[in-house]
JSON list of C-alpha atoms in Angstrom, two decimals:
[
{"chain": "A", "resi": 987, "resn": "MET", "atom": "CA", "xyz": [124.62, 102.93, 105.18]},
{"chain": "A", "resi": 988, "resn": "SER", "atom": "CA", "xyz": [123.37, 101.41, 101.93]},
{"chain": "A", "resi": 989, "resn": "ARG", "atom": "CA", "xyz": [120.64, 98.80, 101.87]},
{"chain": "A", "resi": 990, "resn": "VAL", "atom": "CA", "xyz": [120.98, 95.57, 99.98]},
{"chain": "A", "resi": 991, "resn": "ALA", "atom": "CA", "xyz": [117.88, 94.76, 97.95]},
{"chain": "A", "resi": 992, "resn": "MET", "atom": "CA", "xyz": [117.93, 91.03, 97.32]},
{"chain": "A", "resi": 993, "resn": "GLN", "atom": "CA", "xyz": [116.05, 89.50, 94.42]},
{"chain": "A", "resi": 994, "resn": "ARG", "atom": "CA", "xyz": [114.11, 86.25, 94.46]},
{"chain": "A", "resi": 995, "resn": "LEU", "atom": "CA", "xyz": [115.93, 84.10, 91.96]},
{"chain": "A", "resi": 996, "resn": "TYR", "atom": "CA", "xyz": [114.26, 80.71, 92.22]},
{"chain": "A", "resi": 997, "resn": "THR", "atom": "CA", "xyz": [111.26, 79.16, 93.97]},
{"chain": "A", "resi": 998, "resn": "ALA", "atom": "CA", "xyz": [111.79, 75.52, 94.88]},
{"chain": "A", "resi": 999, "resn": "ARG", "atom": "CA", "xyz": [109.39, 72.68, 95.63]},
{"chain": "A", "resi": 1000, "resn": "ASP", "atom": "CA", "xyz": [111.07, 71.90, 98.94]},
{"chain": "A", "resi": 1001, "resn": "ARG", "atom": "CA", "xyz": [114.12, 72.55, 101.12]},
{"chain": "A", "resi": 1002, "resn": "ILE", "atom": "CA", "xyz": [116.24, 69.95, 99.35]},
{"chain": "A", "resi": 1003, "resn": "GLU", "atom": "CA", "xyz": [115.68, 71.47, 95.92]},
{"chain": "A", "resi": 1004, "resn": "ALA", "atom": "CA", "xyz": [116.42, 74.96, 97.26]},
{"chain": "A", "resi": 1005, "resn": "GLN", "atom": "CA", "xyz": [119.65, 73.70, 98.82]},
{"chain": "A", "resi": 1006, "resn": "LEU", "atom": "CA", "xyz": [120.73, 72.00, 95.57]},
{"chain": "A", "resi": 1007, "resn": "VAL", "atom": "CA", "xyz": [120.26, 75.24, 93.61]},
{"chain": "A", "resi": 1008, "resn": "HIS", "atom": "CA", "xyz": [121.98, 77.28, 96.34]},
{"chain": "A", "resi": 1009, "resn": "ASP", "atom": "CA", "xyz": [124.95, 74.89, 96.41]},
{"chain": "A", "resi": 1010, "resn": "HIS", "atom": "CA", "xyz": [125.26, 74.88, 92.63]},
{"chain": "A", "resi": 1011, "resn": "LEU", "atom": "CA", "xyz": [125.41, 78.67, 92.53]},
{"chain": "A", "resi": 1012, "resn": "ASP", "atom": "CA", "xyz": [127.83, 78.73, 95.46]},
{"chain": "A", "resi": 1013, "resn": "ARG", "atom": "CA", "xyz": [130.23, 76.49, 93.52]},
{"chain": "A", "resi": 1014, "resn": "HIS", "atom": "CA", "xyz": [130.21, 79.19, 90.83]},
{"chain": "A", "resi": 1015, "resn": "LEU", "atom": "CA", "xyz": [130.92, 81.93, 93.40]},
{"chain": "A", "resi": 1016, "resn": "ILE", "atom": "CA", "xyz": [127.41, 83.41, 93.31]},
{"chain": "A", "resi": 1017, "resn": "ARG", "atom": "CA", "xyz": [126.17, 84.43, 96.75]},
{"chain": "A", "resi": 1018, "resn": "THR", "atom": "CA", "xyz": [122.60, 83.47, 97.58]},
{"chain": "A", "resi": 1019, "resn": "THR", "atom": "CA", "xyz": [120.51, 82.75, 100.63]},
{"chain": "A", "resi": 1020, "resn": "ILE", "atom": "CA", "xyz": [117.49, 80.51, 101.15]},
{"chain": "A", "resi": 1021, "resn": "LEU", "atom": "CA", "xyz": [114.39, 82.04, 102.69]},
{"chain": "A", "resi": 1022, "resn": "GLY", "atom": "CA", "xyz": [111.24, 80.25, 103.79]},
{"chain": "A", "resi": 1023, "resn": "ASP", "atom": "CA", "xyz": [112.86, 76.86, 104.15]},
{"chain": "A", "resi": 1024, "resn": "TYR", "atom": "CA", "xyz": [111.34, 76.18, 107.56]},
{"chain": "A", "resi": 1025, "resn": "LEU", "atom": "CA", "xyz": [107.83, 77.46, 106.84]},
{"chain": "A", "resi": 1026, "resn": "ALA", "atom": "CA", "xyz": [106.51, 74.07, 105.71]},
{"chain": "A", "resi": 1027, "resn": "GLY", "atom": "CA", "xyz": [106.07, 73.19, 109.37]},
{"chain": "A", "resi": 1028, "resn": "ALA", "atom": "CA", "xyz": [103.40, 75.88, 109.62]},
{"chain": "A", "resi": 1029, "resn": "ILE", "atom": "CA", "xyz": [101.16, 74.52, 106.84]},
{"chain": "A", "resi": 1030, "resn": "GLY", "atom": "CA", "xyz": [97.58, 75.16, 107.81]},
{"chain": "A", "resi": 1031, "resn": "GLU", "atom": "CA", "xyz": [98.53, 78.21, 109.84]},
{"chain": "A", "resi": 1032, "resn": "LEU", "atom": "CA", "xyz": [99.99, 80.32, 107.02]},
{"chain": "A", "resi": 1033, "resn": "PRO", "atom": "CA", "xyz": [99.02, 81.06, 103.41]},
{"chain": "A", "resi": 1034, "resn": "ALA", "atom": "CA", "xyz": [99.58, 78.25, 100.90]},
{"chain": "A", "resi": 1035, "resn": "ASP", "atom": "CA", "xyz": [102.59, 79.89, 99.19]},
{"chain": "A", "resi": 1036, "resn": "LEU", "atom": "CA", "xyz": [105.21, 78.41, 101.50]},
{"chain": "A", "resi": 1037, "resn": "SER", "atom": "CA", "xyz": [107.78, 77.21, 99.02]},
{"chain": "A", "resi": 1038, "resn": "PRO", "atom": "CA", "xyz": [111.37, 77.95, 99.96]},
{"chain": "A", "resi": 1039, "resn": "SER", "atom": "CA", "xyz": [113.12, 80.32, 97.61]},
{"chain": "A", "resi": 1040, "resn": "VAL", "atom": "CA", "xyz": [116.68, 81.16, 96.67]},
{"chain": "A", "resi": 1041, "resn": "TRP", "atom": "CA", "xyz": [117.48, 84.86, 96.83]},
{"chain": "A", "resi": 1042, "resn": "LEU", "atom": "CA", "xyz": [120.34, 86.55, 95.02]},
{"chain": "A", "resi": 1043, "resn": "ILE", "atom": "CA", "xyz": [122.53, 88.79, 97.16]},
{"chain": "A", "resi": 1044, "resn": "ASP", "atom": "CA", "xyz": [124.56, 90.61, 94.47]},
{"chain": "A", "resi": 1045, "resn": "ASP", "atom": "CA", "xyz": [122.48, 92.13, 91.66]},
{"chain": "A", "resi": 1046, "resn": "GLU", "atom": "CA", "xyz": [125.39, 92.07, 89.23]},
{"chain": "A", "resi": 1047, "resn": "ASP", "atom": "CA", "xyz": [125.27, 88.25, 89.28]},
{"chain": "A", "resi": 1048, "resn": "LEU", "atom": "CA", "xyz": [121.65, 88.06, 88.10]},
{"chain": "A", "resi": 1049, "resn": "GLY", "atom": "CA", "xyz": [122.24, 87.15, 84.44]},
{"chain": "A", "resi": 1050, "resn": "ARG", "atom": "CA", "xyz": [124.93, 84.59, 85.18]},
{"chain": "A", "resi": 1051, "resn": "ALA", "atom": "CA", "xyz": [122.90, 83.07, 88.02]},
{"chain": "A", "resi": 1052, "resn": "ARG", "atom": "CA", "xyz": [119.83, 82.60, 85.79]},
{"chain": "A", "resi": 1053, "resn": "ASP", "atom": "CA", "xyz": [121.98, 81.00, 83.08]},
{"chain": "A", "resi": 1054, "resn": "LEU", "atom": "CA", "xyz": [123.53, 78.61, 85.60]},
{"chain": "A", "resi": 1055, "resn": "ILE", "atom": "CA", "xyz": [120.14, 77.62, 86.97]},
{"chain": "A", "resi": 1056, "resn": "ASP", "atom": "CA", "xyz": [118.75, 77.06, 83.46]},
{"chain": "A", "resi": 1057, "resn": "ARG", "atom": "CA", "xyz": [121.68, 74.81, 82.56]},
{"chain": "A", "resi": 1058, "resn": "PHE", "atom": "CA", "xyz": [121.49, 72.98, 85.88]},
{"chain": "A", "resi": 1059, "resn": "LEU", "atom": "CA", "xyz": [117.78, 72.27, 85.44]},
{"chain": "A", "resi": 1060, "resn": "ALA", "atom": "CA", "xyz": [118.28, 71.21, 81.82]},
{"chain": "A", "resi": 1061, "resn": "GLU", "atom": "CA", "xyz": [120.95, 68.76, 82.96]},
{"chain": "A", "resi": 1062, "resn": "GLN", "atom": "CA", "xyz": [118.60, 67.32, 85.57]},
{"chain": "A", "resi": 1063, "resn": "THR", "atom": "CA", "xyz": [115.81, 66.95, 82.99]},
{"chain": "A", "resi": 1064, "resn": "THR", "atom": "CA", "xyz": [118.22, 65.18, 80.63]},
{"chain": "A", "resi": 1065, "resn": "ARG", "atom": "CA", "xyz": [119.15, 62.75, 83.38]},
{"chain": "A", "resi": 1066, "resn": "LEU", "atom": "CA", "xyz": [115.46, 62.05, 83.97]},
{"chain": "A", "resi": 1067, "resn": "ASN", "atom": "CA", "xyz": [114.93, 61.29, 80.29]},
{"chain": "A", "resi": 1068, "resn": "ASP", "atom": "CA", "xyz": [118.00, 59.02, 80.24]},
{"chain": "A", "resi": 1069, "resn": "GLY", "atom": "CA", "xyz": [116.74, 57.05, 83.22]},
{"chain": "A", "resi": 1070, "resn": "GLU", "atom": "CA", "xyz": [119.46, 58.22, 85.60]},
{"chain": "A", "resi": 1071, "resn": "PRO", "atom": "CA", "xyz": [118.72, 59.37, 89.16]},
{"chain": "A", "resi": 1072, "resn": "LEU", "atom": "CA", "xyz": [117.08, 62.77, 89.31]},
{"chain": "A", "resi": 1073, "resn": "SER", "atom": "CA", "xyz": [117.80, 65.43, 91.89]},
{"chain": "A", "resi": 1074, "resn": "LEU", "atom": "CA", "xyz": [115.34, 68.10, 90.67]},
{"chain": "A", "resi": 1075, "resn": "ILE", "atom": "CA", "xyz": [113.28, 69.02, 87.63]},
{"chain": "A", "resi": 1076, "resn": "HIS", "atom": "CA", "xyz": [111.06, 71.90, 88.69]},
{"chain": "A", "resi": 1077, "resn": "ILE", "atom": "CA", "xyz": [111.34, 75.65, 88.11]}
]
């Protein structure tokens, strides 16, 4: 049985941001999972690095996934500068 070694692809500010990135990649047929999205409830009990993160399942999608995230974040930043509603701006 072979083991799947997932890679952390993106660290989000919160669960919503992680879900937005996950959904964007899913629309482009890139499989990811979100880890750590429920740890915020343990603040004070666990170390401070509790940000949820998006993990890539298939290594061969790494380059395309990073490009898609970069473009997605750039689009969100452009919307912020144009005064439109913003969904996320943080890497």
